[in-house]
PDB file of C-alpha atoms in Angstrom:
ATOM      1  CA  ASP A   1       0.000   0.000   0.000  1.00  0.00           C
ATOM      2  CA  THR A   2       1.918   2.986  -1.295  1.00  0.00           C
ATOM      3  CA  GLY A   3      -0.888   5.497  -0.803  1.00  0.00           C
ATOM      4  CA  VAL A   4      -2.648   7.810  -3.234  1.00  0.00           C
ATOM      5  CA  SER A   5      -0.121   9.726  -5.313  1.00  0.00           C
ATOM      6  CA  GLN A   6      -0.811  13.136  -6.829  1.00  0.00           C
ATOM      7  CA  ASN A   7       1.319  15.077  -9.282  1.00  0.00           C
ATOM      8  CA  PRO A   8       2.440  17.740  -9.414  1.00  0.00           C
ATOM      9  CA  ARG A   9       2.380  18.828  -5.764  1.00  0.00           C
ATOM     10  CA  HIS A  10       2.365  22.477  -6.746  1.00  0.00           C
ATOM     11  CA  LYS A  11       1.360  24.214  -9.953  1.00  0.00           C
ATOM     12  CA  ILE A  12       1.678  27.920 -10.689  1.00  0.00           C
ATOM     13  CA  THR A  13       0.150  29.200 -13.882  1.00  0.00           C
ATOM     14  CA  LYS A  14      -1.112  32.346 -15.496  1.00  0.00           C
ATOM     15  CA  ARG A  15      -4.797  33.098 -15.745  1.00  0.00           C
ATOM     16  CA  GLY A  16      -6.236  31.709 -18.946  1.00  0.00           C
ATOM     17  CA  GLN A  17      -3.846  28.779 -19.225  1.00  0.00           C
ATOM     18  CA  ASN A  18      -4.895  25.138 -19.113  1.00  0.00           C
ATOM     19  CA  VAL A  19      -3.643  22.825 -16.370  1.00  0.00           C
ATOM     20  CA  THR A  20      -3.809  19.076 -15.841  1.00  0.00           C
ATOM     21  CA  PHE A  21      -3.350  17.151 -12.623  1.00  0.00           C
ATOM     22  CA  ARG A  22      -2.767  13.434 -12.228  1.00  0.00           C
ATOM     23  CA  CYS A  23      -3.893  11.036  -9.518  1.00  0.00           C
ATOM     24  CA  ASP A  24      -2.631   7.491  -9.059  1.00  0.00           C
ATOM     25  CA  PRO A  25      -4.939   5.665  -6.654  1.00  0.00           C
ATOM     26  CA  ILE A  26      -4.005   2.824  -4.372  1.00  0.00           C
ATOM     27  CA  SER A  27      -3.738  -0.252  -6.574  1.00  0.00           C
ATOM     28  CA  GLU A  28      -6.917  -2.322  -6.794  1.00  0.00           C
ATOM     29  CA  HIS A  29      -9.053   0.568  -5.517  1.00  0.00           C
ATOM     30  CA  ASN A  30     -11.850   0.737  -8.064  1.00  0.00           C
ATOM     31  CA  ARG A  31     -13.394   3.966  -6.749  1.00  0.00           C
ATOM     32  CA  LEU A  32     -11.732   7.342  -7.241  1.00  0.00           C
ATOM     33  CA  TYR A  33     -12.769  10.821  -6.117  1.00  0.00           C
ATOM     34  CA  TRP A  34     -11.725  14.410  -6.750  1.00  0.00           C
ATOM     35  CA  TYR A  35     -12.239  17.198  -4.210  1.00  0.00           C
ATOM     36  CA  ARG A  36     -11.277  20.863  -4.082  1.00  0.00           C
ATOM     37  CA  GLN A  37     -10.252  22.711  -0.921  1.00  0.00           C
ATOM     38  CA  THR A  38      -9.857  26.455  -0.495  1.00  0.00           C
ATOM     39  CA  LEU A  39      -8.107  28.106   2.422  1.00  0.00           C
ATOM     40  CA  GLY A  40      -9.937  27.707   5.725  1.00  0.00           C
ATOM     41  CA  GLN A  41     -12.629  25.449   4.283  1.00  0.00           C
ATOM     42  CA  GLY A  42     -13.184  21.723   4.260  1.00  0.00           C
ATOM     43  CA  PRO A  43     -12.789  19.788   1.008  1.00  0.00           C
ATOM     44  CA  GLU A  44     -15.657  20.020  -1.502  1.00  0.00           C
ATOM     45  CA  PHE A  45     -16.605  17.063  -3.675  1.00  0.00           C
ATOM     46  CA  LEU A  46     -16.099  17.425  -7.422  1.00  0.00           C
ATOM     47  CA  THR A  47     -16.557  14.019  -9.036  1.00  0.00           C
ATOM     48  CA  TYR A  48     -16.479  10.251  -8.570  1.00  0.00           C
ATOM     49  CA  PHE A  49     -15.415   7.329 -10.750  1.00  0.00           C
ATOM     50  CA  GLN A  50     -16.110   3.656 -10.370  1.00  0.00           C
ATOM     51  CA  ASN A  51     -13.568   1.947 -12.571  1.00  0.00           C
ATOM     52  CA  GLU A  52     -13.547   4.041 -15.765  1.00  0.00           C
ATOM     53  CA  ALA A  53     -17.126   5.280 -15.439  1.00  0.00           C
ATOM     54  CA  GLN A  54     -17.739   8.789 -14.123  1.00  0.00           C
ATOM     55  CA  LEU A  55     -20.843   8.232 -12.013  1.00  0.00           C
ATOM     56  CA  GLU A  56     -21.258  11.433 -10.035  1.00  0.00           C
ATOM     57  CA  LYS A  57     -20.448  15.077 -10.723  1.00  0.00           C
ATOM     58  CA  SER A  58     -20.903  18.127  -8.537  1.00  0.00           C
ATOM     59  CA  ARG A  59     -22.352  21.323  -9.923  1.00  0.00           C
ATOM     60  CA  LEU A  60     -18.987  22.829  -8.908  1.00  0.00           C
ATOM     61  CA  LEU A  61     -17.537  20.984 -11.898  1.00  0.00           C
ATOM     62  CA  SER A  62     -18.132  23.680 -14.498  1.00  0.00           C
ATOM     63  CA  ASP A  63     -17.701  23.247 -18.250  1.00  0.00           C
ATOM     64  CA  ARG A  64     -14.063  24.278 -17.891  1.00  0.00           C
ATOM     65  CA  PHE A  65     -13.354  21.221 -15.769  1.00  0.00           C
ATOM     66  CA  SER A  66     -13.020  17.704 -17.124  1.00  0.00           C
ATOM     67  CA  ALA A  67     -11.953  14.527 -15.413  1.00  0.00           C
ATOM     68  CA  GLU A  68     -11.068  11.203 -16.936  1.00  0.00           C
ATOM     69  CA  ARG A  69     -10.065   7.791 -15.738  1.00  0.00           C
ATOM     70  CA  PRO A  70      -9.075   5.758 -18.787  1.00  0.00           C
ATOM     71  CA  LYS A  71      -8.720   2.031 -18.122  1.00  0.00           C
ATOM     72  CA  GLY A  72      -9.934   2.522 -14.584  1.00  0.00           C
ATOM     73  CA  SER A  73      -6.499   3.176 -13.129  1.00  0.00           C
ATOM     74  CA  PHE A  74      -5.008   6.670 -12.857  1.00  0.00           C
ATOM     75  CA  SER A  75      -7.161   9.754 -13.302  1.00  0.00           C
ATOM     76  CA  THR A  76      -6.572  13.237 -14.677  1.00  0.00           C
ATOM     77  CA  LEU A  77      -8.333  16.482 -13.856  1.00  0.00           C
ATOM     78  CA  GLU A  78      -8.030  19.252 -16.423  1.00  0.00           C
ATOM     79  CA  ILE A  79      -8.998  22.875 -15.954  1.00  0.00           C
ATOM     80  CA  GLN A  80      -9.252  24.957 -19.102  1.00  0.00           C
ATOM     81  CA  ARG A  81      -8.926  28.743 -19.233  1.00  0.00           C
ATOM     82  CA  THR A  82      -8.022  28.990 -15.566  1.00  0.00           C
ATOM     83  CA  GLU A  83      -9.469  31.802 -13.465  1.00  0.00           C
ATOM     84  CA  GLN A  84      -8.355  33.363 -10.177  1.00  0.00           C
ATOM     85  CA  GLY A  85     -11.118  31.507  -8.359  1.00  0.00           C
ATOM     86  CA  ASP A  86      -9.632  28.174  -9.391  1.00  0.00           C
ATOM     87  CA  SER A  87      -6.760  28.685  -6.948  1.00  0.00           C
ATOM     88  CA  ALA A  88      -7.155  25.862  -4.456  1.00  0.00           C
ATOM     89  CA  MET A  89      -5.847  22.507  -3.308  1.00  0.00           C
ATOM     90  CA  TYR A  90      -7.119  19.670  -5.508  1.00  0.00           C
ATOM     91  CA  LEU A  91      -7.381  16.405  -3.613  1.00  0.00           C
ATOM     92  CA  CYS A  92      -7.791  12.885  -4.921  1.00  0.00           C
ATOM     93  CA  ALA A  93      -9.058   9.923  -2.914  1.00  0.00           C
ATOM     94  CA  SER A  94      -9.626   6.245  -3.618  1.00  0.00           C
ATOM     95  CA  ARG A  95     -11.201   3.290  -1.911  1.00  0.00           C
ATOM     96  CA  GLN A  96     -12.415  -0.261  -2.244  1.00  0.00           C
ATOM     97  CA  ALA A  97     -15.996  -1.222  -1.544  1.00  0.00           C
ATOM     98  CA  ASN A  98     -16.916  -1.051   2.142  1.00  0.00           C
ATOM     99  CA  GLN A  99     -13.700   0.752   2.995  1.00  0.00           C
ATOM    100  CA  PRO A 100     -13.079   4.427   3.854  1.00  0.00           C
ATOM    101  CA  GLN A 101     -11.668   6.912   1.376  1.00  0.00           C
ATOM    102  CA  HIS A 102      -7.885   7.328   1.371  1.00  0.00           C
ATOM    103  CA  PHE A 103      -6.698  10.765   0.332  1.00  0.00           C
ATOM    104  CA  GLY A 104      -3.555  11.944  -1.381  1.00  0.00           C
ATOM    105  CA  ASP A 105      -1.730  15.087  -0.267  1.00  0.00           C
ATOM    106  CA  GLY A 106      -3.146  17.118  -3.113  1.00  0.00           C
ATOM    107  CA  THR A 107      -1.990  19.459  -5.859  1.00  0.00           C
ATOM    108  CA  ARG A 108      -1.889  23.109  -4.884  1.00  0.00           C
ATOM    109  CA  LEU A 109      -2.857  25.363  -7.794  1.00  0.00           C
ATOM    110  CA  SER A 110      -1.931  29.036  -7.788  1.00  0.00           C
ATOM    111  CA  ILE A 111      -3.218  31.344 -10.513  1.00  0.00           C
ATOM    112  CA  LEU A 112      -1.174  34.465 -11.195  1.00  0.00           C
TER     113      LEU A 112
ATOM    114  CA  ASP B   1     -26.978  16.458   2.903  1.00  0.00           C
ATOM    115  CA  ALA B   2     -27.323  15.905   6.653  1.00  0.00           C
ATOM    116  CA  LYS B   3     -25.433  18.582   8.564  1.00  0.00           C
ATOM    117  CA  THR B   4     -23.046  18.389  11.460  1.00  0.00           C
ATOM    118  CA  THR B   5     -22.051  21.082  13.945  1.00  0.00           C
ATOM    119  CA  GLN B   6     -18.625  21.200  15.530  1.00  0.00           C
ATOM    120  CA  PRO B   7     -16.780  23.800  17.616  1.00  0.00           C
ATOM    121  CA  ASN B   8     -14.385  25.849  15.531  1.00  0.00           C
ATOM    122  CA  SER B   9     -11.432  25.134  17.787  1.00  0.00           C
ATOM    123  CA  MET B  10     -10.317  23.248  20.869  1.00  0.00           C
ATOM    124  CA  GLU B  11      -7.158  23.114  22.887  1.00  0.00           C
ATOM    125  CA  SER B  12      -5.579  20.281  24.818  1.00  0.00           C
ATOM    126  CA  ASN B  13      -2.401  19.435  26.663  1.00  0.00           C
ATOM    127  CA  GLU B  14      -0.076  16.696  25.585  1.00  0.00           C
ATOM    128  CA  GLU B  15      -0.784  13.246  27.060  1.00  0.00           C
ATOM    129  CA  GLU B  16      -4.256  14.284  28.227  1.00  0.00           C
ATOM    130  CA  PRO B  17      -7.496  12.884  26.777  1.00  0.00           C
ATOM    131  CA  VAL B  18      -9.379  14.954  24.233  1.00  0.00           C
ATOM    132  CA  HIS B  19     -13.116  14.816  23.591  1.00  0.00           C
ATOM    133  CA  LEU B  20     -14.181  16.323  20.285  1.00  0.00           C
ATOM    134  CA  PRO B  21     -17.971  16.814  20.067  1.00  0.00           C
ATOM    135  CA  CYS B  22     -20.215  16.713  17.021  1.00  0.00           C
ATOM    136  CA  ASN B  23     -23.931  17.439  16.822  1.00  0.00           C
ATOM    137  CA  HIS B  24     -26.023  15.912  14.057  1.00  0.00           C
ATOM    138  CA  SER B  25     -29.631  16.350  15.112  1.00  0.00           C
ATOM    139  CA  THR B  26     -31.020  15.636  11.628  1.00  0.00           C
ATOM    140  CA  ILE B  27     -29.229  12.307  11.244  1.00  0.00           C
ATOM    141  CA  SER B  28     -31.193   9.609   9.444  1.00  0.00           C
ATOM    142  CA  GLY B  29     -31.293   5.926  10.258  1.00  0.00           C
ATOM    143  CA  THR B  30     -28.932   5.011   7.432  1.00  0.00           C
ATOM    144  CA  ASP B  31     -26.325   7.722   8.098  1.00  0.00           C
ATOM    145  CA  TYR B  32     -22.940   6.482   9.232  1.00  0.00           C
ATOM    146  CA  ILE B  33     -20.863   8.890  11.345  1.00  0.00           C
ATOM    147  CA  HIS B  34     -17.350   9.289   9.946  1.00  0.00           C
ATOM    148  CA  TRP B  35     -14.396  11.175  11.390  1.00  0.00           C
ATOM    149  CA  TYR B  36     -11.459  12.345   9.344  1.00  0.00           C
ATOM    150  CA  ARG B  37      -8.585  14.571  10.336  1.00  0.00           C
ATOM    151  CA  GLN B  38      -6.294  16.773   8.290  1.00  0.00           C
ATOM    152  CA  LEU B  39      -2.790  17.604   9.381  1.00  0.00           C
ATOM    153  CA  PRO B  40      -1.166  20.755   7.975  1.00  0.00           C
ATOM    154  CA  SER B  41      -0.198  20.436   4.308  1.00  0.00           C
ATOM    155  CA  GLN B  42      -1.661  16.941   4.032  1.00  0.00           C
ATOM    156  CA  GLY B  43      -4.830  15.378   2.699  1.00  0.00           C
ATOM    157  CA  PRO B  44      -7.566  14.205   5.067  1.00  0.00           C
ATOM    158  CA  GLU B  45      -6.907  10.983   6.936  1.00  0.00           C
ATOM    159  CA  TYR B  46      -9.613   8.519   7.974  1.00  0.00           C
ATOM    160  CA  VAL B  47      -9.903   8.147  11.745  1.00  0.00           C
ATOM    161  CA  ILE B  48     -12.983   6.082  12.600  1.00  0.00           C
ATOM    162  CA  HIS B  49     -16.632   5.536  11.752  1.00  0.00           C
ATOM    163  CA  GLY B  50     -19.719   4.004  13.326  1.00  0.00           C
ATOM    164  CA  LEU B  51     -23.471   3.610  13.024  1.00  0.00           C
ATOM    165  CA  THR B  52     -24.994   3.018  16.454  1.00  0.00           C
ATOM    166  CA  SER B  53     -22.537   1.327  18.785  1.00  0.00           C
ATOM    167  CA  ASN B  54     -19.394   2.839  20.222  1.00  0.00           C
ATOM    168  CA  VAL B  55     -16.284   1.969  18.227  1.00  0.00           C
ATOM    169  CA  ASN B  56     -12.612   1.696  19.089  1.00  0.00           C
ATOM    170  CA  ASN B  57      -9.530   1.444  16.919  1.00  0.00           C
ATOM    171  CA  ARG B  58      -5.841   2.105  17.312  1.00  0.00           C
ATOM    172  CA  MET B  59      -6.266   5.818  16.650  1.00  0.00           C
ATOM    173  CA  ALA B  60      -9.332   6.781  18.656  1.00  0.00           C
ATOM    174  CA  SER B  61     -12.720   5.884  20.119  1.00  0.00           C
ATOM    175  CA  LEU B  62     -16.100   7.001  18.877  1.00  0.00           C
ATOM    176  CA  ALA B  63     -18.898   7.421  21.383  1.00  0.00           C
ATOM    177  CA  ILE B  64     -22.364   7.710  19.839  1.00  0.00           C
ATOM    178  CA  ALA B  65     -25.329   9.023  21.823  1.00  0.00           C
ATOM    179  CA  GLU B  66     -28.254   6.685  22.254  1.00  0.00           C
ATOM    180  CA  ASP B  67     -30.495   8.908  20.096  1.00  0.00           C
ATOM    181  CA  ARG B  68     -27.623   9.284  17.581  1.00  0.00           C
ATOM    182  CA  LYS B  69     -28.052  13.051  17.498  1.00  0.00           C
ATOM    183  CA  SER B  70     -24.533  13.608  18.721  1.00  0.00           C
ATOM    184  CA  SER B  71     -21.212  11.837  18.898  1.00  0.00           C
ATOM    185  CA  THR B  72     -17.801  12.352  20.460  1.00  0.00           C
ATOM    186  CA  LEU B  73     -14.387  11.479  19.097  1.00  0.00           C
ATOM    187  CA  ILE B  74     -12.048  10.543  21.931  1.00  0.00           C
ATOM    188  CA  LEU B  75      -8.289  10.710  21.670  1.00  0.00           C
ATOM    189  CA  HIS B  76      -7.110   8.908  24.771  1.00  0.00           C
ATOM    190  CA  ARG B  77      -3.710  10.547  25.079  1.00  0.00           C
ATOM    191  CA  ALA B  78      -3.109  13.528  22.838  1.00  0.00           C
ATOM    192  CA  THR B  79       0.298  13.948  21.251  1.00  0.00           C
ATOM    193  CA  LEU B  80       1.711  16.898  19.337  1.00  0.00           C
ATOM    194  CA  ARG B  81       1.128  14.889  16.147  1.00  0.00           C
ATOM    195  CA  ASP B  82      -2.612  14.930  16.844  1.00  0.00           C
ATOM    196  CA  ALA B  83      -2.764  18.660  16.163  1.00  0.00           C
ATOM    197  CA  ALA B  84      -5.041  18.832  13.134  1.00  0.00           C
ATOM    198  CA  VAL B  85      -8.471  19.819  11.865  1.00  0.00           C
ATOM    199  CA  TYR B  86     -10.994  17.112  12.755  1.00  0.00           C
ATOM    200  CA  TYR B  87     -14.057  16.646  10.560  1.00  0.00           C
ATOM    201  CA  CYS B  88     -17.266  14.899  11.576  1.00  0.00           C
ATOM    202  CA  ILE B  89     -19.165  13.713   8.477  1.00  0.00           C
ATOM    203  CA  LEU B  90     -22.429  11.879   7.922  1.00  0.00           C
ATOM    204  CA  ARG B  91     -22.614   9.482   5.013  1.00  0.00           C
ATOM    205  CA  ASP B  92     -25.837   7.833   3.936  1.00  0.00           C
ATOM    206  CA  VAL B  93     -24.818   4.451   2.591  1.00  0.00           C
ATOM    207  CA  GLN B  94     -28.209   4.007   0.968  1.00  0.00           C
ATOM    208  CA  GLY B  95     -28.466   7.506  -0.426  1.00  0.00           C
ATOM    209  CA  GLY B  96     -26.783   6.687  -3.697  1.00  0.00           C
ATOM    210  CA  SER B  97     -24.132   9.395  -3.375  1.00  0.00           C
ATOM    211  CA  GLU B  98     -20.494   8.571  -2.846  1.00  0.00           C
ATOM    212  CA  LYS B  99     -19.421  12.025  -1.753  1.00  0.00           C
ATOM    213  CA  LEU B 100     -18.202  13.054   1.664  1.00  0.00           C
ATOM    214  CA  VAL B 101     -19.567  16.430   2.738  1.00  0.00           C
ATOM    215  CA  PHE B 102     -16.983  18.225   4.879  1.00  0.00           C
ATOM    216  CA  GLY B 103     -17.793  21.179   7.108  1.00  0.00           C
ATOM    217  CA  LYS B 104     -15.134  23.460   8.561  1.00  0.00           C
ATOM    218  CA  GLY B 105     -14.231  20.995  11.293  1.00  0.00           C
ATOM    219  CA  THR B 106     -12.599  21.570  14.674  1.00  0.00           C
ATOM    220  CA  LYS B 107      -9.040  22.787  14.778  1.00  0.00           C
ATOM    221  CA  LEU B 108      -7.300  20.980  17.625  1.00  0.00           C
ATOM    222  CA  THR B 109      -4.250  22.585  19.207  1.00  0.00           C
ATOM    223  CA  VAL B 110      -2.103  20.390  21.445  1.00  0.00           C
ATOM    224  CA  ASN B 111       0.113  22.175  23.934  1.00  0.00           C
ATOM    225  CA  PRO B 112       3.397  20.586  25.051  1.00  0.00           C
TER     226      PRO B 112
END
């Protein structure tokens, strides 16, 4: 059990640029989640995958956001045309059925 | 989403027990009570969960009121490494949603 891995740990970009984050879940965890956390707040749910199928999406996931999980293993979260309000920590979690969610340490996004 | 209420902050001394309260007066019969904690610069970490009976694990104990409208996370001997934000979360296992709904949690300070 090597834990949930997220890359990069930090990303600084200019407003309007596209960014992509990667999440490698714990092996054999078929469920994968993305959350966003802003300063002083708890994490907010964005989306959920079971294997390669995206089964749940929050209304926070605007048209500029897209998440994929090809082959049901790693996942990517892309933000297009970044805005100042996208600055946050993006967290990934995974789990097996009947087990709690295990979180990675997140990717911190800063928009200049 | 069922709501929980926690104090914004609490303080404890090292090696003393800590009781972290959580109110959830609108809890439904199928809501599990989950506790996660988040250390600085890390993702949330699962602590414990329960439905009706009190639960113990190597990290903590969870005491659930008989009417289930409140619960208490008990750290038996606080250490400096227990300083974190603690989140009390309700999850309806029959509700069809996989998301965890985090509030602002309780920031625990442990004094040496």
